[in-house]
Amino acid sequence: MKPADYAEGPGVVGRSRRAELVFGRGGGRSALMRQIAPYPFHVTRPFALDAARSDLATLYLQSASGGIYRGDRLDLSLEVRAGAAAHVTSQAATVVHDTGAERARQSTRIVVGPDAFAALTLDPLILFPGAALTVETAIEIADGALAILIDGVAWHDFTGEGRPFGSLVTETTVHDPAGRLLLADRSSITGEELSAASGLLGPERGAYGSALLLGVAERLPDPAAIEDALDALGCHAASSPLPNGAGLGVRMVAANGGRITAGVEAIFAIAVEAMLGFTPARRRK
């Protein structure tokens, strides 16, 4: 007998899990007020890593299962309430295994309250041959709030035969609390389109990443500074304003996931300095 929260059907077995994290402010600091983290999700206790902003809580979100598998439905809800400040990051890259006939799905919902700061910075997804994944992210950001969302993707054939992953479908939306759409970003790509010698990114590039830096223009970093920092790390990057004054968008491509990870860390550091006025401590992993 299989657990009731497994999704089943003809030839389909997968996990359906939902994690929930709610941060609030009290007593001069940001605290994790609500936590639901069923397997395969696992979280550490929140850390205060920055002497300049001891109220900024940093939490590591971990996977206890070795990756994402066929038919998985993994959902994360992250809420940072008014005046609170929270950074959620992953402990390492996440492997997406061969999903066969049933693609996996990963969804994230982020709600950022008035005058709050929220950051979700994720190490790259590593797409193995045959991996098919849909990633959906929805962000609601209130007036006066600041938010950072950074992630990346790499692909790897552990047999060395150059087999491609299946496909990756992504959708990211940003709304204000009234429901007005500020940004919609959608993409769909197959492994064959990226892995071939004449692929879209070229034969020497095996990873890419993106960032959304959300907030009013005067609290955002200089796009040129981001591009220069990423170029120095071996990430070819470009940044531009987002529609409806939502913030700043960044795209980067690189030879491998390790360089994208370095790029994620660099963007986070530059964005925090602009948004909060200090250089954050390195989030060791």
mmCIF file with all atom_site columns, C-alpha atoms in Angstrom, residues 11-91:
data_model
loop_
_atom_site.group_PDB
_atom_site.id
_atom_site.type_symbol
_atom_site.label_atom_id
_atom_site.label_alt_id
_atom_site.label_comp_id
_atom_site.label_asym_id
_atom_site.label_entity_id
_atom_site.label_seq_id
_atom_site.pdbx_PDB_ins_code
_atom_site.Cartn_x
_atom_site.Cartn_y
_atom_site.Cartn_z
_atom_site.occupancy
_atom_site.B_iso_or_equiv
_atom_site.pdbx_formal_charge
_atom_site.auth_seq_id
_atom_site.auth_comp_id
_atom_site.auth_asym_id
_atom_site.auth_atom_id
_atom_site.pdbx_PDB_model_num
ATOM 1  C CA . GLY A 1 11 ? 2.081  3.976  -15.184 1.00 0.00 ? 11 GLY A CA 1
ATOM 2  C CA . VAL A 1 12 ? 2.322  6.948  -12.808 1.00 0.00 ? 12 VAL A CA 1
ATOM 3  C CA . VAL A 1 13 ? 3.723  7.053  -9.300  1.00 0.00 ? 13 VAL A CA 1
ATOM 4  C CA . GLY A 1 14 ? 4.865  10.346 -7.812  1.00 0.00 ? 14 GLY A CA 1
ATOM 5  C CA . ARG A 1 15 ? 4.933  12.354 -4.629  1.00 0.00 ? 15 ARG A CA 1
ATOM 6  C CA . SER A 1 16 ? 2.524  15.211 -4.008  1.00 0.00 ? 16 SER A CA 1
ATOM 7  C CA . ARG A 1 17 ? 3.851  17.408 -1.213  1.00 0.00 ? 17 ARG A CA 1
ATOM 8  C CA . ARG A 1 18 ? 3.367  21.005 -0.093  1.00 0.00 ? 18 ARG A CA 1
ATOM 9  C CA . ALA A 1 19 ? 5.686  22.978 2.204   1.00 0.00 ? 19 ALA A CA 1
ATOM 10 C CA . GLU A 1 20 ? 4.720  26.240 3.872   1.00 0.00 ? 20 GLU A CA 1
ATOM 11 C CA . LEU A 1 21 ? 6.943  28.890 5.479   1.00 0.00 ? 21 LEU A CA 1
ATOM 12 C CA . VAL A 1 22 ? 5.628  32.083 7.070   1.00 0.00 ? 22 VAL A CA 1
ATOM 13 C CA . PHE A 1 23 ? 7.931  34.774 8.462   1.00 0.00 ? 23 PHE A CA 1
ATOM 14 C CA . GLY A 1 24 ? 6.759  37.647 10.645  1.00 0.00 ? 24 GLY A CA 1
ATOM 15 C CA . ARG A 1 25 ? 8.359  40.416 12.661  1.00 0.00 ? 25 ARG A CA 1
ATOM 16 C CA . GLY A 1 26 ? 8.323  40.610 16.429  1.00 0.00 ? 26 GLY A CA 1
ATOM 17 C CA . GLY A 1 27 ? 10.663 41.696 19.194  1.00 0.00 ? 27 GLY A CA 1
ATOM 18 C CA . GLY A 1 28 ? 12.954 43.487 16.763  1.00 0.00 ? 28 GLY A CA 1
ATOM 19 C CA . ARG A 1 29 ? 13.662 40.450 14.611  1.00 0.00 ? 29 ARG A CA 1
ATOM 20 C CA . SER A 1 30 ? 12.152 38.257 11.913  1.00 0.00 ? 30 SER A CA 1
ATOM 21 C CA . ALA A 1 31 ? 10.906 34.877 13.061  1.00 0.00 ? 31 ALA A CA 1
ATOM 22 C CA . LEU A 1 32 ? 9.606  31.736 11.395  1.00 0.00 ? 32 LEU A CA 1
ATOM 23 C CA . MET A 1 33 ? 6.021  31.813 12.613  1.00 0.00 ? 33 MET A CA 1
ATOM 24 C CA . ARG A 1 34 ? 4.655  28.841 10.712  1.00 0.00 ? 34 ARG A CA 1
ATOM 25 C CA . GLN A 1 35 ? 6.454  25.831 9.271   1.00 0.00 ? 35 GLN A CA 1
ATOM 26 C CA . ILE A 1 36 ? 5.108  22.843 7.368   1.00 0.00 ? 36 ILE A CA 1
ATOM 27 C CA . ALA A 1 37 ? 7.869  20.781 5.760   1.00 0.00 ? 37 ALA A CA 1
ATOM 28 C CA . PRO A 1 38 ? 6.814  17.240 4.834   1.00 0.00 ? 38 PRO A CA 1
ATOM 29 C CA . TYR A 1 39 ? 9.249  14.805 3.227   1.00 0.00 ? 39 TYR A CA 1
ATOM 30 C CA . PRO A 1 40 ? 11.155 15.417 0.978   1.00 0.00 ? 40 PRO A CA 1
ATOM 31 C CA . PHE A 1 41 ? 11.324 19.014 2.234   1.00 0.00 ? 41 PHE A CA 1
ATOM 32 C CA . HIS A 1 42 ? 13.570 19.741 5.209   1.00 0.00 ? 42 HIS A CA 1
ATOM 33 C CA . VAL A 1 43 ? 14.461 23.111 6.728   1.00 0.00 ? 43 VAL A CA 1
ATOM 34 C CA . THR A 1 44 ? 17.075 24.290 9.182   1.00 0.00 ? 44 THR A CA 1
ATOM 35 C CA . ARG A 1 45 ? 16.362 26.716 11.975  1.00 0.00 ? 45 ARG A CA 1
ATOM 36 C CA . PRO A 1 46 ? 16.607 30.374 10.879  1.00 0.00 ? 46 PRO A CA 1
ATOM 37 C CA . PHE A 1 47 ? 20.039 31.969 11.239  1.00 0.00 ? 47 PHE A CA 1
ATOM 38 C CA . ALA A 1 48 ? 20.988 35.610 11.866  1.00 0.00 ? 48 ALA A CA 1
ATOM 39 C CA . LEU A 1 49 ? 24.110 35.758 9.696   1.00 0.00 ? 49 LEU A CA 1
ATOM 40 C CA . ASP A 1 50 ? 24.472 39.503 9.149   1.00 0.00 ? 50 ASP A CA 1
ATOM 41 C CA . ALA A 1 51 ? 25.730 41.739 11.941  1.00 0.00 ? 51 ALA A CA 1
ATOM 42 C CA . ALA A 1 52 ? 24.495 44.798 10.047  1.00 0.00 ? 52 ALA A CA 1
ATOM 43 C CA . ARG A 1 53 ? 20.932 43.433 9.930   1.00 0.00 ? 53 ARG A CA 1
ATOM 44 C CA . SER A 1 54 ? 20.407 40.975 12.762  1.00 0.00 ? 54 SER A CA 1
ATOM 45 C CA . ASP A 1 55 ? 16.687 41.049 11.990  1.00 0.00 ? 55 ASP A CA 1
ATOM 46 C CA . LEU A 1 56 ? 17.278 39.345 8.620   1.00 0.00 ? 56 LEU A CA 1
ATOM 47 C CA . ALA A 1 57 ? 16.494 35.633 9.022   1.00 0.00 ? 57 ALA A CA 1
ATOM 48 C CA . THR A 1 58 ? 18.248 33.158 6.725   1.00 0.00 ? 58 THR A CA 1
ATOM 49 C CA . LEU A 1 59 ? 16.868 29.658 6.326   1.00 0.00 ? 59 LEU A CA 1
ATOM 50 C CA . TYR A 1 60 ? 18.239 26.726 4.317   1.00 0.00 ? 60 TYR A CA 1
ATOM 51 C CA . LEU A 1 61 ? 15.642 24.692 2.428   1.00 0.00 ? 61 LEU A CA 1
ATOM 52 C CA . GLN A 1 62 ? 16.856 21.152 1.826   1.00 0.00 ? 62 GLN A CA 1
ATOM 53 C CA . SER A 1 63 ? 15.744 18.025 -0.012  1.00 0.00 ? 63 SER A CA 1
ATOM 54 C CA . ALA A 1 64 ? 16.040 14.704 1.791   1.00 0.00 ? 64 ALA A CA 1
ATOM 55 C CA . SER A 1 65 ? 15.240 12.514 -1.203  1.00 0.00 ? 65 SER A CA 1
ATOM 56 C CA . GLY A 1 66 ? 18.098 12.909 -3.656  1.00 0.00 ? 66 GLY A CA 1
ATOM 57 C CA . GLY A 1 67 ? 16.218 14.979 -6.188  1.00 0.00 ? 67 GLY A CA 1
ATOM 58 C CA . ILE A 1 68 ? 13.004 15.257 -8.179  1.00 0.00 ? 68 ILE A CA 1
ATOM 59 C CA . TYR A 1 69 ? 11.494 12.093 -9.665  1.00 0.00 ? 69 TYR A CA 1
ATOM 60 C CA . ARG A 1 70 ? 8.840  10.918 -12.115 1.00 0.00 ? 70 ARG A CA 1
ATOM 61 C CA . GLY A 1 71 ? 5.406  12.348 -11.411 1.00 0.00 ? 71 GLY A CA 1
ATOM 62 C CA . ASP A 1 72 ? 6.500  14.481 -8.444  1.00 0.00 ? 72 ASP A CA 1
ATOM 63 C CA . ARG A 1 73 ? 4.318  17.469 -7.518  1.00 0.00 ? 73 ARG A CA 1
ATOM 64 C CA . LEU A 1 74 ? 6.303  19.631 -5.111  1.00 0.00 ? 74 LEU A CA 1
ATOM 65 C CA . ASP A 1 75 ? 4.823  22.934 -3.922  1.00 0.00 ? 75 ASP A CA 1
ATOM 66 C CA . LEU A 1 76 ? 6.337  25.661 -1.731  1.00 0.00 ? 76 LEU A CA 1
ATOM 67 C CA . SER A 1 77 ? 4.464  28.579 -0.177  1.00 0.00 ? 77 SER A CA 1
ATOM 68 C CA . LEU A 1 78 ? 6.643  31.377 1.229   1.00 0.00 ? 78 LEU A CA 1
ATOM 69 C CA . GLU A 1 79 ? 5.105  34.385 2.980   1.00 0.00 ? 79 GLU A CA 1
ATOM 70 C CA . VAL A 1 80 ? 7.050  37.280 4.483   1.00 0.00 ? 80 VAL A CA 1
ATOM 71 C CA . ARG A 1 81 ? 4.682  39.505 6.416   1.00 0.00 ? 81 ARG A CA 1
ATOM 72 C CA . ALA A 1 82 ? 4.775  43.276 6.866   1.00 0.00 ? 82 ALA A CA 1
ATOM 73 C CA . GLY A 1 83 ? 8.132  44.621 8.035   1.00 0.00 ? 83 GLY A CA 1
ATOM 74 C CA . ALA A 1 84 ? 9.844  41.229 8.208   1.00 0.00 ? 84 ALA A CA 1
ATOM 75 C CA . ALA A 1 85 ? 13.023 40.269 6.335   1.00 0.00 ? 85 ALA A CA 1
ATOM 76 C CA . ALA A 1 86 ? 13.798 36.704 5.254   1.00 0.00 ? 86 ALA A CA 1
ATOM 77 C CA . HIS A 1 87 ? 16.192 34.906 2.940   1.00 0.00 ? 87 HIS A CA 1
ATOM 78 C CA . VAL A 1 88 ? 15.489 31.306 1.926   1.00 0.00 ? 88 VAL A CA 1
ATOM 79 C CA . THR A 1 89 ? 18.190 29.458 0.016   1.00 0.00 ? 89 THR A CA 1
ATOM 80 C CA . SER A 1 90 ? 18.891 25.873 -1.036  1.00 0.00 ? 90 SER A CA 1
ATOM 81 C CA . GLN A 1 91 ? 21.670 23.701 0.383   1.00 0.00 ? 91 GLN A CA 1
#
